[in-house]
Coordinates of C-alpha atoms in Angstrom, one line a residue:
Chain A
X35 CA 0.0 0.0 0.0
X36 CA 2.8 2.4 1.0
X37 CA 4.7 1.5 -2.1
X38 CA 1.7 2.2 -4.4
X39 CA 1.2 5.6 -2.7
X40 CA 4.8 6.4 -3.2
X41 CA 4.6 5.5 -6.9
X42 CA 1.5 7.7 -7.3
X43 CA 3.3 10.6 -5.6
X44 CA 6.4 10.1 -7.7
X45 CA 4.4 9.9 -10.9
X46 CA 2.4 13.1 -10.1
X47 CA 5.7 14.8 -9.2
X48 CA 7.0 14.1 -12.7
X49 CA 3.7 15.1 -14.3
X50 CA 3.8 18.4 -12.4
X51 CA 7.5 19.0 -13.2
X52 CA 7.1 18.4 -16.9
X53 CA 3.9 20.4 -17.2
X54 CA 5.2 23.3 -15.1
X55 CA 8.5 23.6 -16.9
X56 CA 6.7 24.1 -20.2
X57 CA 4.2 26.5 -18.8
X58 CA 6.9 28.4 -17.1
X59 CA 8.8 28.8 -20.3
X60 CA 5.6 29.9 -22.1
X61 CA 5.0 32.6 -19.5
X62 CA 8.7 33.7 -19.7
X63 CA 8.3 34.1 -23.4
X64 CA 5.2 36.1 -23.0
X65 CA 6.4 38.5 -20.3
X66 CA 9.8 39.5 -21.7
X67 CA 7.8 41.5 -24.2
X68 CA 5.8 43.4 -21.6
X69 CA 8.9 44.0 -19.4
X70 CA 10.7 45.5 -22.3
X71 CA 7.8 47.6 -23.6
X72 CA 9.5 50.9 -23.3
X73 CA 12.7 49.8 -25.2
X74 CA 10.7 47.8 -27.8
X75 CA 8.5 50.9 -28.4
X76 CA 11.6 53.0 -29.1
X77 CA 12.8 50.3 -31.6
X78 CA 9.5 49.6 -33.3
X79 CA 8.0 53.1 -33.8
X80 CA 9.3 56.4 -35.1
X81 CA 11.7 58.2 -32.7
X82 CA 9.3 61.2 -32.2
X83 CA 6.3 59.0 -31.3
X84 CA 6.8 59.8 -27.6
X85 CA 4.1 58.5 -25.2
X86 CA 2.0 57.0 -28.1
X87 CA 4.9 54.6 -28.8
X88 CA 4.5 53.2 -25.3
X89 CA 0.7 53.0 -25.6
X90 CA 0.9 51.3 -29.0
X91 CA 3.5 48.8 -27.7
X92 CA 1.2 48.1 -24.8
X93 CA -1.6 47.6 -27.4
X94 CA 0.5 45.1 -29.2
X95 CA 1.3 43.5 -25.9
X96 CA -2.5 43.4 -25.1
X97 CA -3.2 41.9 -28.6
X98 CA -1.4 38.8 -27.4
X99 CA -3.9 38.5 -24.6
X100 CA -6.9 39.3 -26.7
X101 CA -6.4 36.3 -29.0
X102 CA -5.9 33.9 -26.1
X103 CA -9.6 32.9 -26.0
X104 CA -9.3 32.0 -29.7
X105 CA -6.2 29.8 -28.9
X106 CA -8.3 28.3 -26.1
X107 CA -11.0 27.4 -28.5
X108 CA -8.7 26.0 -31.2
X109 CA -6.3 24.1 -28.9
X110 CA -9.0 23.2 -26.4
X111 CA -11.0 21.5 -29.1
X112 CA -7.8 19.7 -30.3
X113 CA -7.1 18.7 -26.6
X114 CA -10.5 17.2 -26.2
X115 CA -10.3 15.4 -29.6
X116 CA -6.8 14.1 -29.8
X117 CA -5.5 14.4 -26.3
X118 CA -3.8 16.7 -23.8
X119 CA -0.2 15.7 -24.4
X120 CA 0.2 16.3 -28.1
X121 CA -1.8 19.5 -28.0
X122 CA 0.3 21.3 -25.5
X123 CA 3.4 20.0 -27.2
X124 CA 2.3 21.9 -30.3
X125 CA 1.6 25.1 -28.3
X126 CA 5.1 25.0 -26.8
X127 CA 6.7 24.8 -30.3
X128 CA 4.6 27.7 -31.6
X129 CA 5.3 29.8 -28.5
X130 CA 9.1 29.2 -28.6
X131 CA 9.4 29.8 -32.3
X132 CA 7.5 33.1 -32.3
X133 CA 9.5 34.4 -29.3
X134 CA 12.8 33.6 -31.1
X135 CA 11.6 35.4 -34.2
X136 CA 10.7 38.5 -32.3
X137 CA 14.3 38.7 -31.2
X138 CA 15.4 38.8 -34.9
X139 CA 13.0 41.4 -36.2
X140 CA 14.8 44.5 -37.6
X141 CA 13.9 47.9 -36.0
X142 CA 11.7 50.7 -37.4
X143 CA 14.8 52.6 -38.7
X144 CA 15.6 49.6 -41.0
X145 CA 12.2 48.4 -42.3
X146 CA 9.7 51.1 -41.2
X147 CA 6.1 50.1 -40.2
X148 CA 6.8 46.4 -41.2
X149 CA 8.6 46.1 -37.9
X150 CA 5.6 46.7 -35.6
X151 CA 3.3 44.7 -38.0
X152 CA 5.6 41.7 -37.9
X153 CA 5.9 41.8 -34.1
X154 CA 2.1 42.1 -33.9
X155 CA 1.7 38.9 -36.0
X156 CA 4.2 37.0 -33.8
X157 CA 2.5 38.3 -30.6
X158 CA -0.8 36.9 -32.0
X159 CA 0.8 33.5 -32.5
X160 CA 2.2 33.7 -28.9
X161 CA -1.3 34.5 -27.6
X162 CA -2.9 31.7 -29.5
X163 CA -0.3 29.2 -28.2
X164 CA -0.6 30.4 -24.6
X165 CA -4.4 30.1 -25.0
X166 CA -4.0 26.5 -25.6
X167 CA -1.2 25.8 -23.1
X168 CA -2.6 26.6 -19.7
X169 CA -5.9 24.6 -20.0
X170 CA -3.9 21.6 -21.2
X171 CA -1.4 21.8 -18.3
X172 CA -4.0 22.4 -15.6
X173 CA -6.3 19.6 -16.9
X174 CA -3.4 17.2 -17.3
X175 CA -2.2 17.7 -13.7
X176 CA -5.7 17.7 -12.2
X177 CA -6.6 14.5 -14.0
X178 CA -3.5 12.9 -12.5
X179 CA -4.0 14.3 -9.0
X180 CA -5.5 12.2 -6.1
X181 CA -8.9 13.1 -4.8
X182 CA -8.9 15.7 -2.1
X183 CA -5.5 17.1 -3.1
X184 CA -6.3 18.6 -6.5
X185 CA -5.9 22.2 -5.2
X186 CA -2.5 21.4 -3.8
X187 CA -1.2 19.8 -7.0
X188 CA -2.6 22.2 -9.5
X189 CA -1.3 25.1 -7.5
X190 CA 2.2 24.2 -8.7
X191 CA 1.1 25.0 -12.2
X192 CA -0.2 28.3 -10.9
X193 CA 3.3 29.2 -9.6
X194 CA 4.7 29.1 -13.2
X195 CA 3.1 32.3 -14.3
X196 CA 4.8 34.2 -11.5
X197 CA 8.0 32.2 -11.9
X198 CA 8.0 32.9 -15.6
X199 CA 7.7 36.6 -14.8
X200 CA 10.5 36.2 -12.3
X201 CA 12.8 34.5 -14.8
X202 CA 12.1 37.1 -17.5
X203 CA 12.9 39.9 -15.1
X204 CA 16.1 38.1 -13.9
X205 CA 17.3 37.5 -17.4
X206 CA 16.6 41.1 -18.4
X207 CA 18.4 42.6 -15.4
X208 CA 21.3 40.2 -15.8
X209 CA 21.7 40.9 -19.5
X210 CA 21.4 44.7 -19.0
X211 CA 23.9 44.7 -16.2
X212 CA 26.5 42.7 -18.2
X213 CA 26.1 44.7 -21.4
X214 CA 25.4 48.2 -20.0
X215 CA 22.3 50.2 -20.6
X216 CA 23.3 51.7 -23.9
X217 CA 24.1 48.4 -25.7
X218 CA 21.1 46.8 -24.1
X219 CA 18.7 49.5 -25.5
X220 CA 20.4 49.3 -28.9
X221 CA 20.4 45.5 -29.5
X222 CA 20.9 43.6 -26.2
X223 CA 17.1 43.5 -25.6
X224 CA 17.0 40.8 -28.2
X225 CA 19.0 38.4 -26.2
X226 CA 16.2 37.4 -23.7
X227 CA 14.1 36.6 -26.7
X228 CA 16.8 34.5 -28.4
X229 CA 17.7 32.7 -25.2
X230 CA 14.2 31.3 -24.9
X231 CA 14.8 28.8 -27.7
X232 CA 17.2 26.8 -25.5
X233 CA 14.6 26.6 -22.8
X234 CA 12.0 25.5 -25.2
X235 CA 14.1 22.7 -26.6
X236 CA 14.7 21.3 -23.1
X237 CA 11.0 21.5 -22.4
X238 CA 10.0 19.7 -25.6
X239 CA 12.4 16.9 -24.8
X240 CA 10.8 16.4 -21.4
X241 CA 7.3 16.6 -22.6
X242 CA 7.9 14.1 -25.4
X243 CA 8.5 11.5 -22.7
X244 CA 5.2 12.1 -20.9
X245 CA 2.2 9.8 -21.2
X246 CA -1.4 10.8 -22.0
X247 CA -3.7 11.7 -19.1
X248 CA -5.2 8.4 -17.7
X249 CA -8.7 9.9 -17.5
X250 CA -8.6 10.9 -21.2
X251 CA -7.0 7.6 -22.2
X252 CA -9.8 5.7 -20.5
X253 CA -12.4 8.0 -22.2
X254 CA -10.7 7.3 -25.6
X255 CA -10.6 3.6 -25.0
X256 CA -14.3 3.6 -24.2
X257 CA -15.0 5.6 -27.4
X258 CA -16.6 8.4 -25.3
X259 CA -14.5 11.3 -26.6
X260 CA -16.6 14.3 -27.6
X261 CA -17.3 14.5 -31.3
X262 CA -17.7 18.3 -31.2
X263 CA -16.4 19.8 -27.9
X264 CA -17.1 23.4 -29.1
X265 CA -20.7 22.6 -29.7
X266 CA -21.1 20.8 -26.4
X267 CA -19.4 23.5 -24.5
X268 CA -21.2 26.5 -25.8
X269 CA -24.4 25.4 -27.4
X270 CA -25.5 23.2 -24.5
X271 CA -27.2 25.7 -22.2
X272 CA -26.5 23.8 -19.0
X273 CA -22.7 23.9 -19.7
X274 CA -22.7 27.4 -21.2
X275 CA -24.2 28.9 -18.1
X276 CA -21.3 27.4 -16.1
X277 CA -18.8 29.0 -18.6
X278 CA -20.5 32.4 -17.9
X279 CA -20.5 32.1 -14.1
X280 CA -16.8 31.0 -14.2
X281 CA -16.0 34.0 -16.3
X282 CA -17.9 36.8 -14.5
X283 CA -17.7 35.3 -11.0
X284 CA -14.1 34.2 -10.9
X285 CA -11.7 34.6 -13.8
X286 CA -12.6 38.2 -14.6
X287 CA -11.6 39.4 -11.1
X288 CA -8.7 37.0 -10.9
X289 CA -7.3 38.4 -14.1
X290 CA -7.3 42.0 -13.0
X291 CA -5.8 41.2 -9.6
X292 CA -3.1 39.2 -11.3
X293 CA -2.0 41.9 -13.7
X294 CA -2.4 44.8 -11.3
X295 CA -0.2 43.1 -8.6
X296 CA 2.5 41.8 -10.8
X297 CA 2.5 43.9 -13.9
X298 CA 0.9 47.3 -13.4
X299 CA 2.8 47.6 -10.1
X300 CA 6.1 47.5 -12.0
X301 CA 4.9 49.6 -14.9
X302 CA 3.5 52.2 -12.4
X303 CA 6.8 52.3 -10.4
X304 CA 8.9 52.7 -13.6
X305 CA 6.7 55.0 -15.8
X306 CA 4.7 57.1 -13.3
X307 CA 7.0 57.1 -10.2
X308 CA 10.1 57.3 -12.5
X309 CA 11.9 54.7 -10.4
X310 CA 15.3 53.5 -11.7
X311 CA 15.0 50.6 -14.2
X312 CA 16.9 48.1 -12.0
X313 CA 15.3 49.3 -8.8
X314 CA 11.7 48.7 -10.0
X315 CA 12.7 45.2 -11.2
X316 CA 14.5 44.3 -8.0
X317 CA 11.4 45.3 -6.0
X318 CA 9.2 43.0 -8.0
X319 CA 11.8 40.2 -7.9
X320 CA 12.0 40.3 -4.0
X321 CA 8.2 40.5 -3.7
X322 CA 7.8 37.5 -6.0
X323 CA 10.4 35.4 -4.2
X324 CA 8.7 35.8 -0.9
X325 CA 5.1 35.5 -2.2
X326 CA 5.4 32.6 -4.6
X327 CA 5.1 29.9 -1.9
X328 CA 1.6 31.2 -1.1
X329 CA 0.3 29.8 -4.3
X330 CA 0.8 26.3 -2.9
X331 CA -0.5 27.4 0.6
X332 CA -3.8 28.8 -0.8
X333 CA -4.1 25.9 -3.3
X334 CA -3.7 23.4 -0.5
X335 CA -6.0 25.3 1.8
X336 CA -8.7 25.3 -0.8
X337 CA -8.8 21.5 -0.7
X338 CA -9.9 21.9 3.0
X339 CA -12.2 25.0 3.0
X340 CA -13.3 25.3 -0.6
X341 CA -12.1 27.5 -3.4
X342 CA -14.7 30.2 -3.5
X343 CA -14.0 32.4 -0.4
X344 CA -10.2 32.3 -0.8
X345 CA -10.5 33.7 -4.3
X346 CA -13.1 36.3 -3.4
X347 CA -11.2 37.5 -0.4
X348 CA -8.2 38.2 -2.6
X349 CA -10.5 40.2 -5.0
X350 CA -12.1 42.2 -2.1
X351 CA -8.7 43.1 -0.5
X352 CA -7.6 44.3 -3.9
X353 CA -10.6 46.5 -4.3
X354 CA -10.1 48.0 -0.8
X355 CA -6.3 48.4 -0.8
X356 CA -5.1 49.3 -4.4
X357 CA -5.7 53.1 -4.0
X358 CA -3.9 53.5 -0.6
X359 CA -1.0 51.3 -1.9
X360 CA -0.5 53.3 -5.1
X361 CA -0.9 56.6 -3.3
X362 CA 2.0 55.5 -1.1
X363 CA 4.1 54.7 -4.2
X364 CA 3.4 58.3 -5.4
X365 CA 4.2 59.9 -2.1
X366 CA 7.4 57.9 -1.6
X367 CA 8.8 58.9 -4.9
X368 CA 7.6 62.6 -5.0
X369 CA 11.2 64.0 -5.2
X370 CA 10.0 67.3 -6.7
X371 CA 8.4 68.1 -3.3
X372 CA 11.0 66.5 -1.2
X373 CA 13.9 68.4 -2.6
X374 CA 12.4 71.7 -1.4
X375 CA 13.4 70.7 2.2
X376 CA 15.7 67.7 1.9
X377 CA 18.2 68.5 -0.8
X378 CA 21.7 67.4 0.4
X379 CA 23.9 67.6 -2.7
X380 CA 23.9 68.1 -6.4
X381 CA 26.4 66.9 -9.0
X382 CA 28.1 68.9 -11.7
X383 CA 25.7 69.4 -14.6
X384 CA 26.2 67.3 -17.7
X385 CA 25.2 69.1 -20.9
X386 CA 24.2 67.3 -24.0
X387 CA 23.5 69.1 -27.3
X388 CA 21.4 67.6 -30.1
X389 CA 18.8 68.3 -32.7
X390 CA 15.0 68.0 -32.5
X391 CA 14.2 64.9 -34.7
X392 CA 13.2 66.0 -38.3
X393 CA 13.7 69.7 -37.5
X394 CA 16.5 72.2 -37.5
X395 CA 15.9 73.3 -33.9
X396 CA 18.6 72.6 -31.3
X397 CA 18.0 70.6 -28.2
X398 CA 20.0 71.3 -25.0
X399 CA 19.6 68.8 -22.2
X400 CA 21.2 69.7 -18.8
X401 CA 21.3 66.8 -16.3
X402 CA 22.2 66.9 -12.6
X403 CA 22.2 64.0 -10.1
X404 CA 20.7 65.1 -6.8
X405 CA 20.9 63.4 -3.4
X406 CA 18.4 63.9 -0.6
X407 CA 19.0 63.8 3.1
X408 CA 17.1 60.5 3.4
X409 CA 19.4 58.8 1.0
X410 CA 17.2 59.0 -2.1
X411 CA 18.9 60.0 -5.5
X412 CA 17.5 61.0 -8.8
X413 CA 18.4 62.7 -12.1
X414 CA 16.8 66.0 -13.1
X415 CA 17.1 67.0 -16.7
X416 CA 16.2 70.4 -18.0
X417 CA 15.3 70.2 -21.7
X418 CA 15.5 73.4 -23.7
X419 CA 14.6 73.8 -27.4
X420 CA 16.4 76.6 -29.3
X421 CA 14.4 77.5 -32.5
X422 CA 16.0 78.9 -35.6
X423 CA 13.0 81.1 -36.1
X424 CA 13.7 84.3 -34.1
X425 CA 10.0 85.3 -34.1
X426 CA 8.9 81.9 -32.7
X427 CA 7.4 81.9 -29.2
X428 CA 10.1 81.0 -26.7
X429 CA 9.1 77.5 -25.4
X430 CA 9.2 76.8 -21.7
X431 CA 12.1 74.7 -20.3
X432 CA 10.8 71.2 -19.6
X433 CA 12.0 69.5 -16.4
X434 CA 12.2 65.7 -16.5
X435 CA 12.8 63.5 -13.4
X436 CA 14.2 60.0 -13.9
X437 CA 16.2 57.2 -12.4
X438 CA 14.8 57.7 -8.9
X439 CA 16.3 55.4 -6.2
X440 CA 14.4 55.1 -2.9
X441 CA 15.5 55.6 0.7
X442 CA 16.1 52.3 2.6
X443 CA 12.8 52.6 4.6
X444 CA 10.8 53.4 1.5
X445 CA 12.5 50.6 -0.5
X446 CA 11.5 48.0 2.1
X447 CA 8.0 49.4 2.4
X448 CA 7.5 49.4 -1.4
X449 CA 8.7 45.7 -1.5
X450 CA 6.2 44.9 1.3
X451 CA 3.4 46.6 -0.6
X452 CA 4.2 44.8 -3.8
X453 CA 4.6 41.6 -1.9
X454 CA 1.1 42.1 -0.4
X455 CA -0.3 42.6 -3.9
X456 CA 1.4 39.3 -5.1
X457 CA -0.1 37.5 -2.1
X458 CA -3.5 38.7 -3.3
X459 CA -2.5 37.2 -6.7
X460 CA -1.8 33.9 -5.0
X461 CA -5.2 34.0 -3.3
X462 CA -7.1 34.5 -6.5
X463 CA -4.9 32.4 -8.7
X464 CA -3.8 29.5 -6.5
X465 CA -7.1 27.6 -6.3
X466 CA -8.5 28.6 -9.7
X467 CA -7.2 25.7 -11.8
X468 CA -8.8 23.1 -9.4
X469 CA -12.0 25.3 -9.3
X470 CA -12.3 25.3 -13.1
X471 CA -11.4 21.7 -13.6
X472 CA -14.1 20.6 -11.2
X473 CA -16.7 22.7 -13.0
X474 CA -16.7 20.8 -16.3
X475 CA -16.8 17.1 -17.4
X476 CA -13.8 15.3 -18.9
X477 CA -15.1 15.1 -22.4
X478 CA -15.2 18.9 -22.9
X479 CA -13.1 20.1 -19.9
X480 CA -10.1 21.4 -21.9
X481 CA -12.4 23.5 -24.2
X482 CA -14.9 24.6 -21.5
X483 CA -12.4 25.8 -18.9
X484 CA -9.9 27.4 -21.3
X485 CA -12.4 30.0 -22.7
X486 CA -13.5 31.6 -19.4
X487 CA -9.9 31.4 -18.1
X488 CA -8.4 33.2 -21.0
X489 CA -11.2 35.8 -21.4
X490 CA -10.9 36.6 -17.7
X491 CA -7.1 36.4 -17.5
X492 CA -6.1 37.4 -21.0
X493 CA -8.7 40.0 -21.9
X494 CA -9.7 41.6 -18.6
X495 CA -6.3 41.1 -17.0
X496 CA -4.1 41.6 -20.0
X497 CA -5.7 44.9 -20.8
X498 CA -4.9 46.3 -17.3
X499 CA -1.6 48.0 -18.3
X500 CA -3.0 49.3 -21.6
X501 CA -6.4 50.6 -20.2
X502 CA -5.0 51.9 -17.0
X503 CA -2.2 53.8 -18.8
X504 CA -4.8 55.1 -21.3
X505 CA -7.2 56.3 -18.5
X506 CA -4.3 58.0 -16.7
X507 CA -3.5 59.9 -19.9
X508 CA -7.0 61.5 -20.1
X509 CA -7.3 65.2 -19.5
X510 CA -8.1 65.9 -15.9
X511 CA -7.2 62.4 -14.6
X512 CA -4.7 61.8 -11.8
X513 CA -1.9 59.1 -11.8
X514 CA -4.3 56.9 -9.7
X515 CA -7.2 57.2 -12.1
X516 CA -6.1 54.1 -14.1
X517 CA -6.8 51.9 -11.0
X518 CA -10.5 52.4 -11.4
X519 CA -10.4 49.8 -14.2
X520 CA -9.1 46.8 -12.1
X521 CA -11.0 48.0 -9.0
X522 CA -14.3 48.1 -10.9
X523 CA -13.8 44.8 -12.5
X524 CA -12.7 43.1 -9.3
X525 CA -15.7 44.5 -7.4
X526 CA -18.1 43.3 -10.0
X527 CA -16.6 39.8 -10.1
X528 CA -16.6 39.7 -6.2
X529 CA -20.4 40.4 -6.2
X530 CA -21.2 37.9 -8.9
X531 CA -18.9 35.3 -7.3
X532 CA -20.3 35.8 -3.8
X533 CA -23.9 35.4 -5.0
X534 CA -23.7 32.8 -7.8
X535 CA -20.7 30.5 -7.1
X536 CA -20.9 27.4 -4.9
X537 CA -18.2 26.7 -2.3
X538 CA -18.5 22.9 -2.6
X539 CA -15.7 20.8 -4.2
X540 CA -16.5 18.2 -6.8
X541 CA -14.4 15.2 -5.6
X542 CA -15.0 13.3 -8.9
X543 CA -13.3 14.7 -12.0
X544 CA -13.3 11.3 -13.7
X545 CA -16.8 11.8 -15.1
Chain B
X131 CA -30.7 33.8 -2.1
X132 CA -32.6 32.6 -5.2
X133 CA -34.6 35.9 -5.1
X134 CA -31.4 37.9 -5.0
X135 CA -29.9 36.0 -7.9
X136 CA -33.0 36.7 -10.0
X137 CA -33.2 40.4 -9.1
X138 CA -29.4 40.9 -9.8
X139 CA -30.0 39.2 -13.1
X140 CA -32.0 42.2 -14.2
X141 CA -29.1 44.4 -13.2
X142 CA -26.6 42.4 -15.3
X143 CA -29.1 42.6 -18.3
X144 CA -29.1 46.3 -18.0
X145 CA -25.4 46.7 -17.3
X146 CA -24.3 45.2 -20.7
X147 CA -25.9 47.9 -22.9
X148 CA -25.0 50.7 -20.4
X149 CA -21.3 49.8 -20.6
X150 CA -21.4 49.7 -24.4
X151 CA -23.1 53.1 -24.6
X152 CA -20.6 54.5 -22.0
X153 CA -17.7 53.2 -24.1
X154 CA -19.1 54.8 -27.3
X155 CA -19.6 58.1 -25.6
X156 CA -16.0 58.0 -24.2
X157 CA -14.7 57.0 -27.6
X158 CA -16.5 59.9 -29.3
X159 CA -15.2 62.3 -26.6
X160 CA -11.6 61.2 -26.7
X161 CA -11.4 61.0 -30.5
X162 CA -12.8 64.5 -30.7
X163 CA -10.3 65.8 -28.2
X164 CA -7.3 64.3 -30.1
X165 CA -5.2 66.5 -32.4
X166 CA -5.7 66.0 -36.1
X167 CA -3.3 63.5 -37.8
X168 CA -1.4 60.6 -36.3
X169 CA -2.7 61.3 -32.7
X170 CA -6.4 61.1 -33.9
X171 CA -5.6 57.9 -35.9
X172 CA -4.0 56.3 -32.8
X173 CA -6.9 57.3 -30.5
X174 CA -9.5 56.0 -33.0
X175 CA -7.6 52.7 -33.2
X176 CA -7.3 52.3 -29.5
X177 CA -11.0 52.9 -28.9
X178 CA -12.0 50.7 -31.8
X179 CA -10.0 47.8 -30.2
X180 CA -11.6 48.4 -26.8
X181 CA -15.2 48.6 -28.1
X182 CA -14.7 45.5 -30.4
X183 CA -13.4 43.5 -27.4
X184 CA -16.1 44.6 -25.0
X185 CA -19.2 44.1 -27.3
X186 CA -19.1 40.3 -27.1
X187 CA -18.2 40.3 -23.4
X188 CA -21.2 42.6 -22.6
X189 CA -23.4 40.4 -24.7
X190 CA -22.2 37.5 -22.5
X191 CA -23.1 39.6 -19.4
X192 CA -26.6 40.1 -20.8
X193 CA -27.0 36.4 -21.4
X194 CA -25.7 35.7 -17.9
X195 CA -28.3 38.1 -16.5
X196 CA -31.0 36.5 -18.5
X197 CA -30.1 33.0 -17.2
X198 CA -30.0 34.4 -13.6
X199 CA -33.4 36.1 -14.1
X200 CA -34.8 32.8 -15.4
X201 CA -33.6 31.0 -12.2
X202 CA -31.0 28.9 -14.0
X203 CA -28.5 29.5 -11.2
X204 CA -30.9 28.6 -8.3
X205 CA -29.4 25.1 -8.4
X206 CA -25.9 24.5 -9.6
X207 CA -25.1 21.0 -11.2
X208 CA -23.6 18.5 -8.8
X209 CA -22.4 16.0 -11.4
X210 CA -21.7 15.7 -15.1
X211 CA -25.1 14.1 -15.7
X212 CA -26.7 17.4 -14.8
X213 CA -24.7 19.2 -17.5

């Protein structure tokens, strides 16, 4: 008896390892694009595009999320027809190949608008592949997991999204530190994309050795495989209503909490608070390291107390805490105000002269590095345009703050606040694979669970950086205005989930 | 609880079209505010993407509300036979 139990544990450990590695790499591939949005925007769009280059790059990033539901439909259908193993082997190849090719695309200065169009196409392929990947991995692990421990075992798959982000940040920081900022912005940003091909080859090798899910194999042997999983999933009212409640009551809120805590936080610290490139990434890295074990804690806990209230508590805490947290980020980095009373020293000015792109006007940038009494440092650049036209209105000198580094106290506090947001992510995300798997029958599980997951996670969540940045750019808005999008969606999902979702766990996923 | 589920169903039915109308109004407002040329093209493109994405989702919300109003969520399935 003991030996059989040990064999089961060993086999599920291998299943989790193989599934997780592939999923981790897919997330890594997906996130390096988002993490490098600013640099990629400079490479893909005209040099004078300014803020719209970032918004357009985030739109291309978001496009990868938008097509995920279609990937879920295409690959979910394949998974329910031919099996889990071969389907998510295919998604891995598509993902790895397209990431590698993004690393090879020439910049806007070489091929013009063909550059963003090619990247957009490859992002769409990435999104389709990821849409097929997650449902397969979660279903595959859940169908191997013993009864009563499904939440615990599937939560390992859930860690991969965060670990993929961690890996992508780590590779980016390492590459940039080795090469230097200038070379990295010029061509070094391509390395994290190119490196992914090695990881994908290893993962394909491991996945080739895996066996088909026992539940699906049994279904196939009995000739009970669904003839048309799409029709059964979405035309059958009884099943479609479960797809809708999964979307509006769980995955929609989970998606926005995920992307606010792990993605918007970093984007906000870097773009709005003007934190130093490395500093904003180190903050997220520390927060992720300490918070990642909570995926397994909450996944395992959901086996005992049910999935519903753990997920909904995560959403509610997000709704209540996001504004005070981001207000702290703004206050802690408001160096313009702080320097009025806390300026300690100022470096010698560095003067750079150049030309306004496509014009004959001169550009003079004067940069000083300032240190405050609390240990904070930042660069302040005054940008002045000298026009050739003597009659032209004299433009105001523009002051730009960048590369802010925090005081020790603020640094620790910001890490704690990002850590708290990632813990909320683990609450909403840890139990969700088991929750979705238990909602649908084996025959159409891959298809049925993939669609609400990817609309919730990909569309609602993936649009957080894009929509929040867009809202914050409206006239009259404040830097915190963008938060109304995730807060509103999470609040709506909380209400729907609280009223319509059941807290019971289905012990039988073999049906 | 069943009564609450049904009443809220009406709210979800109404919320779908309200969101779409709100998005169209915002789009018209922001596109109008954008400067002529590339800025206006970008703004139009961004709002077209947002509206295209949210129309089917809001349709789903209306269907969800309709099911809730009809009492379809009063009892959730307990096995695959019920699906």
